[in-house]
Amino acid sequence: MEIHYALNRPLSLEVRFRVRSFTVLLGQSGVGKSSLLRALAGLLPAQGQPYANLPPERRPVGYLPQHFALFPHLRAWQNVAFPLAGLPRRARRDRALSFLELMGILHLAEHLPRQLSGGQQQRVALARALAREPELLLLDEPTSALDVSTREEVFTEVLERLRRLGLPTLAASHDPWLAQQADHLAVLARGRVVQEGPPEEVFSRPADLATARLVGFRNLFPARVGRLEANWAYLETAAGTLRALALPWLREGQGVVIGIRSEEVIVVRQDRPLGLPVQDNRLAGVLESLHQQGLYLRGRFKGALELEVLLPRHVQHRLALKAGQPLEVALKPRYLHLLSEGSDPSCSPWKAPS
């Protein structure tokens, strides 16, 4: 399904992208994600396709707002039955119960919303959206009301049920975790979709600096293309020459920004003396800081470049790293992602020492 919509209020927005199975529209707060979903549901004026000429009640859309909007005085099955007003009471109840069963919460049919957890409320709201038998399901920030500790367990099961239905679903979110669960990902920024594709492509090869930061690139630093040979680009940086895969748009002398994900900075060894030249993208320095983050350790490497490092616990168990110790890291060429040099102040062009 292709979405092509233009809005003037509450902000200017024109977007074109495709919804494939479970699609996430990823963007920072305030870029217009929720406004686009409301426009698709017919709740905001907009032009485009699909559905723009239909009133809200005639659109084949199921819409789940961010905080679920359950009626607090109605039981779970009554909330689900609300859009089925044209059916006899018994048929409404039977259909509502079938959708609750579909979401795995039939046993909660008589509960009021206040008696339900956040995840259970979400399933009731999803059952209500599905009761309309839509051809497109819209989810606004579906993980924001879930506890971080249970988000993965709760929403992964919900997502499995939605995939079994084969219903095209568009979820607006700023949550990178949710974006990684998608079948298709579109990134919204500056009033348009700046990149779309499979999540693994967007997360490993973001199109610009803003997208790189949004999908978790913490290490971004300026460089200049020294020379291009065969499939390789040799990049002049503050740490010397680094090798990366050449891209078709690169030119010798061109300024670029190098990005590498924290989890792809590889610890090589700890005993290399400081001051030796870079060899095969290896950098010597000091592990400036190290702290626990769940089952990972996040550290700060400081040498000619400063890099954030994210280590799985098995690496820490093997190396027993400590803050303040000498460290050598490797930046594998295939993990270095090159971006066009922009005006971003934190990535000002690198200049060779005079």
GROMACS .gro file of C-alpha atoms in nm:
model
  354
    1MET     CA    1   0.000   0.000   0.000
    2GLU     CA    2   0.140   0.341  -0.098
    3ILE     CA    3   0.082   0.643   0.125
    4HIS     CA    4   0.097   0.989  -0.032
    5TYR     CA    5  -0.036   1.263   0.196
    6ALA     CA    6   0.003   1.638   0.237
    7LEU     CA    7  -0.093   1.835   0.549
    8ASN     CA    8  -0.086   2.207   0.618
    9ARG     CA    9  -0.195   2.198   0.983
   10PRO     CA   10  -0.083   2.156   1.258
   11LEU     CA   11   0.242   2.149   1.059
   12SER     CA   12   0.345   2.135   0.695
   13LEU     CA   13   0.406   1.781   0.581
   14GLU     CA   14   0.420   1.595   0.250
   15VAL     CA   15   0.513   1.230   0.256
   16ARG     CA   16   0.527   0.938   0.015
   17PHE     CA   17   0.622   0.587   0.125
   18ARG     CA   18   0.500   0.228   0.121
   19VAL     CA   19   0.341   0.020   0.396
   20ARG     CA   20   0.462  -0.340   0.380
   21SER     CA   21   0.333  -0.580   0.644
   22PHE     CA   22   0.444  -0.422   0.976
   23THR     CA   23   0.588  -0.080   0.887
   24VAL     CA   24   0.732   0.169   1.136
   25LEU     CA   25   0.735   0.543   1.068
   26LEU     CA   26   1.035   0.651   1.275
   27GLY     CA   27   1.105   1.011   1.376
   28GLN     CA   28   1.179   1.242   1.665
   29SER     CA   29   0.899   1.395   1.871
   30GLY     CA   30   0.725   1.681   1.694
   31VAL     CA   31   0.806   1.588   1.333
   32GLY     CA   32   0.444   1.501   1.249
   33LYS     CA   33   0.417   1.122   1.290
   34SER     CA   34   0.098   1.133   1.497
   35SER     CA   35  -0.050   1.404   1.275
   36LEU     CA   36  -0.004   1.181   0.971
   37LEU     CA   37  -0.180   0.890   1.144
   38ARG     CA   38  -0.467   1.115   1.247
   39ALA     CA   39  -0.494   1.243   0.889
   40LEU     CA   40  -0.506   0.885   0.757
   41ALA     CA   41  -0.784   0.813   1.008
   42GLY     CA   42  -0.973   1.120   0.884
   43LEU     CA   43  -0.929   1.317   1.206
   44LEU     CA   44  -0.718   1.595   1.046
   45PRO     CA   45  -0.774   1.767   0.710
   46ALA     CA   46  -0.530   1.647   0.444
   47GLN     CA   47  -0.497   1.573   0.074
   48GLY     CA   48  -0.369   1.254  -0.080
   49GLN     CA   49  -0.422   0.884  -0.115
   50PRO     CA   50  -0.562   0.657   0.012
   51TYR     CA   51  -0.895   0.754   0.173
   52ALA     CA   52  -0.860   1.134   0.163
   53ASN     CA   53  -1.208   1.181   0.013
   54LEU     CA   54  -1.383   0.961   0.269
   55PRO     CA   55  -1.527   1.074   0.605
   56PRO     CA   56  -1.370   0.906   0.911
   57GLU     CA   57  -1.656   0.662   0.966
   58ARG     CA   58  -1.627   0.525   0.611
   59ARG     CA   59  -1.251   0.474   0.608
   60PRO     CA   60  -1.142   0.108   0.631
   61VAL     CA   61  -0.890   0.201   0.898
   62GLY     CA   62  -0.834   0.077   1.251
   63TYR     CA   63  -0.673   0.347   1.467
   64LEU     CA   64  -0.506   0.288   1.803
   65PRO     CA   65  -0.419   0.622   1.973
   66GLN     CA   66  -0.117   0.654   2.195
   67HIS     CA   67  -0.295   0.611   2.529
   68PHE     CA   68  -0.555   0.364   2.394
   69ALA     CA   69  -0.864   0.583   2.469
   70LEU     CA   70  -1.061   0.302   2.633
   71PHE     CA   71  -1.394   0.394   2.789
   72PRO     CA   72  -1.327   0.362   3.164
   73HIS     CA   73  -1.690   0.272   3.253
   74LEU     CA   74  -1.715  -0.010   2.994
   75ARG     CA   75  -1.587  -0.364   3.038
   76ALA     CA   76  -1.327  -0.501   2.800
   77TRP     CA   77  -1.579  -0.671   2.571
   78GLN     CA   78  -1.801  -0.362   2.569
   79ASN     CA   79  -1.504  -0.147   2.458
   80VAL     CA   80  -1.437  -0.389   2.172
   81ALA     CA   81  -1.805  -0.399   2.079
   82PHE     CA   82  -1.834  -0.019   2.059
   83PRO     CA   83  -1.768   0.008   1.681
   84LEU     CA   84  -2.021  -0.274   1.618
   85ALA     CA   85  -2.326  -0.066   1.705
   86GLY     CA   86  -2.520  -0.181   1.398
   87LEU     CA   87  -2.536  -0.544   1.514
   88PRO     CA   88  -2.781  -0.700   1.764
   89ARG     CA   89  -2.652  -0.707   2.121
   90ARG     CA   90  -2.583  -1.083   2.124
   91ALA     CA   91  -2.397  -1.067   1.792
   92ARG     CA   92  -2.197  -0.767   1.915
   93ARG     CA   93  -2.092  -0.952   2.229
   94ASP     CA   94  -2.001  -1.270   2.040
   95ARG     CA   95  -1.791  -1.075   1.789
   96ALA     CA   96  -1.621  -0.873   2.063
   97LEU     CA   97  -1.531  -1.194   2.247
   98SER     CA   98  -1.388  -1.343   1.928
   99PHE     CA   99  -1.152  -1.047   1.887
  100LEU     CA  100  -1.049  -1.063   2.253
  101GLU     CA  101  -0.972  -1.430   2.197
  102LEU     CA  102  -0.771  -1.340   1.891
  103MET     CA  103  -0.557  -1.112   2.109
  104GLY     CA  104  -0.521  -1.383   2.376
  105ILE     CA  105  -0.721  -1.205   2.649
  106LEU     CA  106  -1.065  -1.367   2.636
  107HIS     CA  107  -1.040  -1.433   3.010
  108LEU     CA  108  -1.035  -1.055   3.072
  109ALA     CA  109  -1.364  -0.985   2.894
  110GLU     CA  110  -1.549  -0.869   3.206
  111HIS     CA  111  -1.267  -0.653   3.342
  112LEU     CA  112  -1.280  -0.274   3.348
  113PRO     CA  113  -0.978  -0.084   3.205
  114ARG     CA  114  -0.857   0.013   3.555
  115GLN     CA  115  -0.825  -0.357   3.636
  116LEU     CA  116  -0.591  -0.419   3.342
  117SER     CA  117  -0.217  -0.372   3.301
  118GLY     CA  118  -0.081  -0.143   3.028
  119GLY     CA  119  -0.015  -0.439   2.800
  120GLN     CA  120  -0.364  -0.578   2.857
  121GLN     CA  121  -0.523  -0.240   2.788
  122GLN     CA  122  -0.328  -0.223   2.463
  123ARG     CA  123  -0.464  -0.561   2.355
  124VAL     CA  124  -0.820  -0.453   2.431
  125ALA     CA  125  -0.767  -0.137   2.224
  126LEU     CA  126  -0.616  -0.344   1.942
  127ALA     CA  127  -0.913  -0.582   1.952
  128ARG     CA  128  -1.144  -0.280   1.924
  129ALA     CA  129  -0.948  -0.146   1.625
  130LEU     CA  130  -0.958  -0.489   1.458
  131ALA     CA  131  -1.334  -0.520   1.516
  132ARG     CA  132  -1.384  -0.267   1.236
  133GLU     CA  133  -1.223  -0.522   1.000
  134PRO     CA  134  -0.990  -0.256   0.855
  135GLU     CA  135  -0.763  -0.287   0.554
  136LEU     CA  136  -0.501  -0.071   0.731
  137LEU     CA  137  -0.415  -0.064   1.102
  138LEU     CA  138  -0.262   0.253   1.252
  139LEU     CA  139  -0.070   0.240   1.582
  140ASP     CA  140   0.044   0.563   1.746
  141GLU     CA  141   0.353   0.513   1.967
  142PRO     CA  142   0.246   0.157   2.061
  143THR     CA  143   0.537   0.100   2.303
  144SER     CA  144   0.526   0.433   2.487
  145ALA     CA  145   0.270   0.321   2.747
  146LEU     CA  146   0.448  -0.009   2.818
  147ASP     CA  147   0.708  -0.061   3.091
  148VAL     CA  148   1.059  -0.088   2.950
  149SER     CA  149   1.108  -0.409   3.149
  150THR     CA  150   0.809  -0.580   2.981
  151ARG     CA  151   0.794  -0.397   2.647
  152GLU     CA  152   0.980  -0.664   2.449
  153GLU     CA  153   0.781  -0.955   2.590
  154VAL     CA  154   0.441  -0.784   2.561
  155PHE     CA  155   0.472  -0.624   2.218
  156THR     CA  156   0.661  -0.909   2.052
  157GLU     CA  157   0.363  -1.136   2.118
  158VAL     CA  158   0.120  -0.871   1.994
  159LEU     CA  159   0.329  -0.831   1.680
  160GLU     CA  160   0.326  -1.205   1.614
  161ARG     CA  161  -0.054  -1.204   1.629
  162LEU     CA  162  -0.077  -0.907   1.391
  163ARG     CA  163   0.157  -1.075   1.143
  164ARG     CA  164  -0.055  -1.389   1.145
  165LEU     CA  165  -0.353  -1.174   1.041
  166GLY     CA  166  -0.162  -1.044   0.738
  167LEU     CA  167  -0.303  -0.695   0.798
  168PRO     CA  168  -0.091  -0.400   0.674
  169THR     CA  169   0.007  -0.205   0.985
  170LEU     CA  170   0.167   0.138   1.019
  171ALA     CA  171   0.315   0.226   1.359
  172ALA     CA  172   0.439   0.579   1.432
  173SER     CA  173   0.723   0.574   1.685
  174HIS     CA  174   1.045   0.733   1.808
  175ASP     CA  175   1.152   0.399   1.961
  176PRO     CA  176   1.456   0.243   1.784
  177TRP     CA  177   1.374  -0.095   1.944
  178LEU     CA  178   1.034  -0.101   1.774
  179ALA     CA  179   1.188   0.015   1.446
  180GLN     CA  180   1.417  -0.289   1.450
  181GLN     CA  181   1.113  -0.520   1.473
  182ALA     CA  182   0.962  -0.379   1.153
  183ASP     CA  183   0.936  -0.546   0.815
  184HIS     CA  184   0.973  -0.204   0.653
  185LEU     CA  185   1.099   0.125   0.794
  186ALA     CA  186   1.039   0.486   0.688
  187VAL     CA  187   1.222   0.778   0.852
  188LEU     CA  188   1.034   1.107   0.882
  189ALA     CA  189   1.228   1.434   0.918
  190ARG     CA  190   1.205   1.789   0.789
  191GLY     CA  191   0.848   1.739   0.667
  192ARG     CA  192   0.919   1.441   0.443
  193VAL     CA  193   1.032   1.080   0.441
  194VAL     CA  194   1.412   1.100   0.409
  195GLN     CA  195   1.478   0.724   0.388
  196GLU     CA  196   1.287   0.399   0.370
  197GLY     CA  197   1.375   0.034   0.334
  198PRO     CA  198   1.442  -0.278   0.541
  199PRO     CA  199   1.538  -0.190   0.901
  200GLU     CA  200   1.879  -0.357   0.872
  201GLU     CA  201   1.960  -0.133   0.574
  202VAL     CA  202   1.848   0.189   0.744
  203PHE     CA  203   2.023   0.104   1.072
  204SER     CA  204   2.351   0.011   0.906
  205ARG     CA  205   2.348   0.266   0.620
  206PRO     CA  206   2.155   0.579   0.725
  207ALA     CA  207   2.115   0.839   0.453
  208ASP     CA  208   2.220   1.146   0.654
  209LEU     CA  209   2.353   1.259   0.991
  210ALA     CA  210   2.011   1.316   1.147
  211THR     CA  211   1.900   0.965   1.054
  212ALA     CA  212   2.231   0.822   1.175
  213ARG     CA  213   2.177   0.972   1.520
  214LEU     CA  214   1.815   0.860   1.524
  215VAL     CA  215   1.909   0.496   1.461
  216GLY     CA  216   2.182   0.493   1.723
  217PHE     CA  217   2.512   0.602   1.568
  218ARG     CA  218   2.706   0.751   1.860
  219ASN     CA  219   3.043   0.768   1.681
  220LEU     CA  220   3.052   1.029   1.403
  221PHE     CA  221   3.371   1.209   1.304
  222PRO     CA  222   3.497   1.409   1.003
  223ALA     CA  223   3.742   1.283   0.742
  224ARG     CA  224   3.868   1.358   0.393
  225VAL     CA  225   3.904   1.115   0.106
  226GLY     CA  226   4.276   1.077   0.043
  227ARG     CA  227   4.271   0.831  -0.243
  228LEU     CA  228   4.044   0.574  -0.407
  229GLU     CA  229   4.186   0.238  -0.515
  230ALA     CA  230   3.976  -0.045  -0.657
  231ASN     CA  231   3.701  -0.105  -0.397
  232TRP     CA  232   3.868   0.088  -0.118
  233ALA     CA  233   3.862   0.446   0.006
  234TYR     CA  234   4.157   0.569   0.214
  235LEU     CA  235   4.036   0.839   0.451
  236GLU     CA  236   4.247   1.102   0.625
  237THR     CA  237   4.137   1.147   0.987
  238ALA     CA  238   4.274   1.286   1.311
  239ALA     CA  239   4.395   0.931   1.383
  240GLY     CA  240   4.573   0.885   1.051
  241THR     CA  241   4.452   0.695   0.746
  242LEU     CA  242   4.152   0.464   0.779
  243ARG     CA  243   4.034   0.223   0.511
  244ALA     CA  244   3.666   0.184   0.418
  245LEU     CA  245   3.463   0.037   0.136
  246ALA     CA  246   3.447   0.281  -0.154
  247LEU     CA  247   3.109   0.422  -0.255
  248PRO     CA  248   3.018   0.538  -0.608
  249TRP     CA  249   2.969   0.901  -0.505
  250LEU     CA  250   3.311   0.944  -0.340
  251ARG     CA  251   3.575   1.171  -0.497
  252GLU     CA  252   3.937   1.226  -0.395
  253GLY     CA  253   3.971   1.532  -0.173
  254GLN     CA  254   3.605   1.520  -0.071
  255GLY     CA  255   3.501   1.584   0.290
  256VAL     CA  256   3.292   1.311   0.450
  257VAL     CA  257   3.166   1.203   0.790
  258ILE     CA  258   3.255   0.855   0.914
  259GLY     CA  259   3.005   0.675   1.133
  260ILE     CA  260   3.043   0.351   1.325
  261ARG     CA  261   2.802   0.194   1.569
  262SER     CA  262   2.922   0.153   1.929
  263GLU     CA  263   2.865  -0.224   1.919
  264GLU     CA  264   3.085  -0.252   1.607
  265VAL     CA  265   3.395  -0.097   1.764
  266ILE     CA  266   3.601  -0.410   1.829
  267VAL     CA  267   3.838  -0.442   2.125
  268VAL     CA  268   4.159  -0.600   1.994
  269ARG     CA  269   4.400  -0.604   2.285
  270GLN     CA  270   4.508  -0.400   2.585
  271ASP     CA  271   4.888  -0.395   2.583
  272ARG     CA  272   4.979  -0.193   2.274
  273PRO     CA  273   5.202   0.105   2.370
  274LEU     CA  274   5.061   0.447   2.298
  275GLY     CA  275   5.204   0.648   2.011
  276LEU     CA  276   5.247   0.371   1.754
  277PRO     CA  277   5.100   0.439   1.407
  278VAL     CA  278   4.758   0.314   1.303
  279GLN     CA  279   4.771  -0.031   1.138
  280ASP     CA  280   4.474  -0.172   0.948
  281ASN     CA  281   4.223   0.060   1.118
  282ARG     CA  282   4.359  -0.016   1.465
  283LEU     CA  283   4.369   0.266   1.716
  284ALA     CA  284   4.563   0.281   2.041
  285GLY     CA  285   4.439   0.476   2.339
  286VAL     CA  286   4.291   0.452   2.687
  287LEU     CA  287   3.960   0.321   2.815
  288GLU     CA  288   3.852   0.645   2.977
  289SER     CA  289   3.529   0.516   3.137
  290LEU     CA  290   3.325   0.197   3.166
  291HIS     CA  291   2.984   0.133   3.318
  292GLN     CA  292   2.720  -0.138   3.318
  293GLN     CA  293   2.414  -0.102   3.095
  294GLY     CA  294   2.189  -0.402   3.135
  295LEU     CA  295   2.378  -0.705   3.003
  296TYR     CA  296   2.623  -0.478   2.816
  297LEU     CA  297   2.902  -0.247   2.919
  298ARG     CA  298   2.927   0.099   2.767
  299GLY     CA  299   3.271   0.254   2.761
  300ARG     CA  300   3.454   0.560   2.632
  301PHE     CA  301   3.774   0.505   2.436
  302LYS     CA  302   4.009   0.803   2.407
  303GLY     CA  303   4.297   0.822   2.165
  304ALA     CA  304   4.345   1.030   1.852
  305LEU     CA  305   3.970   0.972   1.817
  306GLU     CA  306   3.713   0.947   2.094
  307LEU     CA  307   3.476   0.656   2.051
  308GLU     CA  308   3.192   0.503   2.245
  309VAL     CA  309   3.222   0.126   2.282
  310LEU     CA  310   2.939  -0.115   2.364
  311LEU     CA  311   3.058  -0.457   2.480
  312PRO     CA  312   2.859  -0.776   2.542
  313ARG     CA  313   2.926  -0.925   2.883
  314HIS     CA  314   3.116  -1.227   2.747
  315VAL     CA  315   3.383  -0.989   2.612
  316GLN     CA  316   3.410  -0.821   2.950
  317HIS     CA  317   3.433  -1.158   3.127
  318ARG     CA  318   3.719  -1.254   2.895
  319LEU     CA  319   3.913  -0.928   2.906
  320ALA     CA  320   3.825  -0.790   3.254
  321LEU     CA  321   3.848  -0.434   3.126
  322LYS     CA  322   3.889  -0.145   3.370
  323ALA     CA  323   3.864   0.229   3.331
  324GLY     CA  324   4.203   0.395   3.287
  325GLN     CA  325   4.382   0.105   3.119
  326PRO     CA  326   4.551   0.115   2.777
  327LEU     CA  327   4.334  -0.026   2.501
  328GLU     CA  328   4.347  -0.097   2.130
  329VAL     CA  329   4.036  -0.105   1.914
  330ALA     CA  330   3.973  -0.199   1.551
  331LEU     CA  331   3.733  -0.032   1.310
  332LYS     CA  332   3.661  -0.294   1.046
  333PRO     CA  333   3.632  -0.134   0.701
  334ARG     CA  334   3.293  -0.290   0.625
  335TYR     CA  335   3.147  -0.138   0.943
  336LEU     CA  336   3.256   0.219   0.860
  337HIS     CA  337   2.962   0.406   0.711
  338LEU     CA  338   3.036   0.717   0.504
  339LEU     CA  339   2.805   1.019   0.486
  340SER     CA  340   2.830   1.338   0.287
  341GLU     CA  341   2.990   1.617   0.483
  342GLY     CA  342   2.724   1.857   0.610
  343SER     CA  343   2.701   2.171   0.816
  344ASP     CA  344   2.645   1.980   1.140
  345PRO     CA  345   2.854   2.168   1.402
  346SER     CA  346   2.950   1.852   1.588
  347CYS     CA  347   3.105   1.712   1.269
  348SER     CA  348   3.295   2.016   1.142
  349PRO     CA  349   3.535   1.938   0.855
  350TRP     CA  350   3.863   1.782   0.961
  351LYS     CA  351   4.175   1.971   0.858
  352ALA     CA  352   4.517   1.815   0.831
  353PRO     CA  353   4.774   1.971   1.066
  354SER     CA  354   4.987   2.237   0.900
   0.00000   0.00000   0.00000
